[in-house]
Coordinates of N, CA and C in Angstrom, one line a residue:
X1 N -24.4 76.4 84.3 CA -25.2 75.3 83.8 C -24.4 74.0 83.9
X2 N -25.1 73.2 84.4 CA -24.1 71.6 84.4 C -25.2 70.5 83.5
X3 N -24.6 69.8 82.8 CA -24.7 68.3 82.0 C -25.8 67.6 83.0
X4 N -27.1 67.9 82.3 CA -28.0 66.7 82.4 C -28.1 66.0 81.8
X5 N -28.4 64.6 81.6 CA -29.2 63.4 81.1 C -30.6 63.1 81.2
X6 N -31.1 63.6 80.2 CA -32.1 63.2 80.1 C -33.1 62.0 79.3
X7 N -34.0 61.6 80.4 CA -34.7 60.3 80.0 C -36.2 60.1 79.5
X8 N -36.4 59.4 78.7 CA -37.5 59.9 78.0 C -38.4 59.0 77.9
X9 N -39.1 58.5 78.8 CA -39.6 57.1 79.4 C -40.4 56.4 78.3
X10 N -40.9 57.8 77.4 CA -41.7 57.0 75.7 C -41.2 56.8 75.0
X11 N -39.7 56.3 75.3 CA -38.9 55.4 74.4 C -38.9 54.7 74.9
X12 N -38.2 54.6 75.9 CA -37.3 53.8 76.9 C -38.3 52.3 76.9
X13 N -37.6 51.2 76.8 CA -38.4 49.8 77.1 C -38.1 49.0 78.1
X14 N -37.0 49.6 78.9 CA -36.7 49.1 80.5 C -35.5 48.2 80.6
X15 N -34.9 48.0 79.5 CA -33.8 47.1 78.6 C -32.5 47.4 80.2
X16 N -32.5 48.7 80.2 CA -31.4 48.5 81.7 C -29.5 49.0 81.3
X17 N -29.5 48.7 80.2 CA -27.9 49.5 79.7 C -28.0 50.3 80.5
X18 N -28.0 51.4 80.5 CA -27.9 52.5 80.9 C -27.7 52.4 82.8
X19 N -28.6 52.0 83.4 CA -28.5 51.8 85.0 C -27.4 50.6 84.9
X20 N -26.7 50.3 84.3 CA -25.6 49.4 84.3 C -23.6 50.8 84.1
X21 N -24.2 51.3 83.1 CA -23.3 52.1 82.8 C -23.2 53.4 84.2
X22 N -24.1 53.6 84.6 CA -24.1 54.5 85.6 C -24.8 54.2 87.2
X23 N -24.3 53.2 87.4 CA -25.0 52.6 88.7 C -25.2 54.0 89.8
X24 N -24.0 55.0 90.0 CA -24.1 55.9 90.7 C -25.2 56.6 90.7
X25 N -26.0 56.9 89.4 CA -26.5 57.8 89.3 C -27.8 57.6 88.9
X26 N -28.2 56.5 88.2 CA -29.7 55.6 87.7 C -29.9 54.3 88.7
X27 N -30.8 54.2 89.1 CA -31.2 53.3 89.2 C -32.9 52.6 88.4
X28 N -33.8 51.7 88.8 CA -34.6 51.2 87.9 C -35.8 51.3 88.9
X29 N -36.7 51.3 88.1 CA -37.9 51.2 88.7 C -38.9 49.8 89.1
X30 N -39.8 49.8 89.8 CA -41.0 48.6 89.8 C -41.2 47.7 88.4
X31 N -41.2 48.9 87.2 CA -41.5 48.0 85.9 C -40.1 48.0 85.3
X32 N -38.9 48.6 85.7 CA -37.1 48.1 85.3 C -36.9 49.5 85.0
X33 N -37.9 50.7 84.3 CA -37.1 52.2 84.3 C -36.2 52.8 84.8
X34 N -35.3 53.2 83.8 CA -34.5 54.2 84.9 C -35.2 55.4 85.2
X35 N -34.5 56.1 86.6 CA -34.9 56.7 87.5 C -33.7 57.3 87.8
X36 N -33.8 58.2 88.5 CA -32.4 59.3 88.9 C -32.5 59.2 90.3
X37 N -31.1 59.0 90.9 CA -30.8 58.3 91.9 C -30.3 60.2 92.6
X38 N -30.7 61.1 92.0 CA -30.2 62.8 91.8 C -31.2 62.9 91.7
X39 N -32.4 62.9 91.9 CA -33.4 63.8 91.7 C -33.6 65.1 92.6
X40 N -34.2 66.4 91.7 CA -34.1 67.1 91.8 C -36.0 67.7 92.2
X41 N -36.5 68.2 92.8 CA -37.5 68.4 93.0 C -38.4 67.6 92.9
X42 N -38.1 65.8 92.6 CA -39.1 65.2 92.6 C -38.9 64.7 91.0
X43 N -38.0 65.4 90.4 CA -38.0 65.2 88.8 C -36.9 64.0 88.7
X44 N -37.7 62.7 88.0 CA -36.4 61.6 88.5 C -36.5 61.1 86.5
X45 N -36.4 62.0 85.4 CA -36.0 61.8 84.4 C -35.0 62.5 83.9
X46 N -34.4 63.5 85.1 CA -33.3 64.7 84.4 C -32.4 64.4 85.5
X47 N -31.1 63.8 85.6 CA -30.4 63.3 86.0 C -29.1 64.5 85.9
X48 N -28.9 64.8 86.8 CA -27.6 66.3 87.1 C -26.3 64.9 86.8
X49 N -25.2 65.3 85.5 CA -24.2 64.5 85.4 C -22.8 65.5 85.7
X50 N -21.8 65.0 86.9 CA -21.0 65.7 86.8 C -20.1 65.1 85.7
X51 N -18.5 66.4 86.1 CA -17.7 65.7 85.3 C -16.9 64.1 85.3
X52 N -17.2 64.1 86.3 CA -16.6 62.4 86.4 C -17.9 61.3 86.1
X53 N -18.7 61.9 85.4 CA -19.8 60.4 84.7 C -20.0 61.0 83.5
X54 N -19.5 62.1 82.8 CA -20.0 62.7 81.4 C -19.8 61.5 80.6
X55 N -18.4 61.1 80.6 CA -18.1 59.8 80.1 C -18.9 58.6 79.7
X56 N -19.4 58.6 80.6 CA -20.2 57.0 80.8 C -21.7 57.7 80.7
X57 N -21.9 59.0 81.1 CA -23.1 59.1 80.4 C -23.4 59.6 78.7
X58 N -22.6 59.7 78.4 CA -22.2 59.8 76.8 C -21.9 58.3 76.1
X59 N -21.6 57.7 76.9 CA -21.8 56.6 76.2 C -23.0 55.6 76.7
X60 N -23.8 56.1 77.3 CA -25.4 55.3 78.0 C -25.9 55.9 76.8
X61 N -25.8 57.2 76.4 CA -27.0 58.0 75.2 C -26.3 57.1 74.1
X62 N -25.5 57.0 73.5 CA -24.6 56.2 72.7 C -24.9 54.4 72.2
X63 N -25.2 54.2 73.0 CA -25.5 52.8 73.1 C -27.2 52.5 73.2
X64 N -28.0 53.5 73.9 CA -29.1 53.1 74.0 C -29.9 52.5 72.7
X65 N -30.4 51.4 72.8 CA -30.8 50.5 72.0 C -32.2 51.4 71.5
X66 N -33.0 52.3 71.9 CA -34.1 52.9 72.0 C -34.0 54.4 71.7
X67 N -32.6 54.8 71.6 CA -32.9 55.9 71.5 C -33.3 57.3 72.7
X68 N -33.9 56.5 73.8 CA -34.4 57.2 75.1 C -33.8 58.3 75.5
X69 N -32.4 58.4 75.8 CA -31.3 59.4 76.4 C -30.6 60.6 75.6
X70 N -30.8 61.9 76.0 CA -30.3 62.7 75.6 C -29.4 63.5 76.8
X71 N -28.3 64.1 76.4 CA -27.2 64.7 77.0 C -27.3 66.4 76.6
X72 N -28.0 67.2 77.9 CA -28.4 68.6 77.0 C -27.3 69.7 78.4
X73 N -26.9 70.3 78.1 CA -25.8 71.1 79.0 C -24.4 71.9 78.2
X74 N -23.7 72.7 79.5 CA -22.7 73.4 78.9 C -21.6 72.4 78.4
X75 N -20.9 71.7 79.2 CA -19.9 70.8 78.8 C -20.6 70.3 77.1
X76 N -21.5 69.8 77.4 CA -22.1 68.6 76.4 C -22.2 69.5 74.8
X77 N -22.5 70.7 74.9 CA -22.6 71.7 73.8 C -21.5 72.0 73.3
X78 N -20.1 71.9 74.1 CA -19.2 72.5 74.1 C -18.3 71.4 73.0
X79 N -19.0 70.0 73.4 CA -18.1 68.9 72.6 C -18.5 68.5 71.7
X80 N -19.5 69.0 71.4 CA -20.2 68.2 69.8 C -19.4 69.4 68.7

């Protein structure tokens, strides 16, 4: 199992932190949402994070002004 990010658009207000912290990996949408620049079957709210952005995606969930972002995986279980 690898570190997703997950996004949860009925928070989310399009504010943008997060596609700032992780340019590689979010980008934004028509109305400013982030979006997974990884998508996986068409699913562009679960964002696959390796280990070189756990970092910066631990601190996107961290800072999100909304609350929106959750970090659900092996690594991520392992550090709390």
């Amino acid at each position: 199992m690898s570190d997703t990010l997950h996004i949860d658009w009925t928070k989310c207000d399009g504010r943008g932190l997060c596609t700032e912290l992780l340019p590689a990996l979010l980008a934004r949408d028509d109305w400013g949402y982030p979006v997974s620049r990884r998508s996986r079957s068409g699913n562009r709210t679960d964002v696959p994070i390796g280990a070189d952005s756990l970092d910066a995606a631990t601190d996107a969930v961290r800072l999100c002004p909304r609350l929106a972002l959750s970090l659900v995986g092996e690594r991520t279980n392992r550090r709390a």
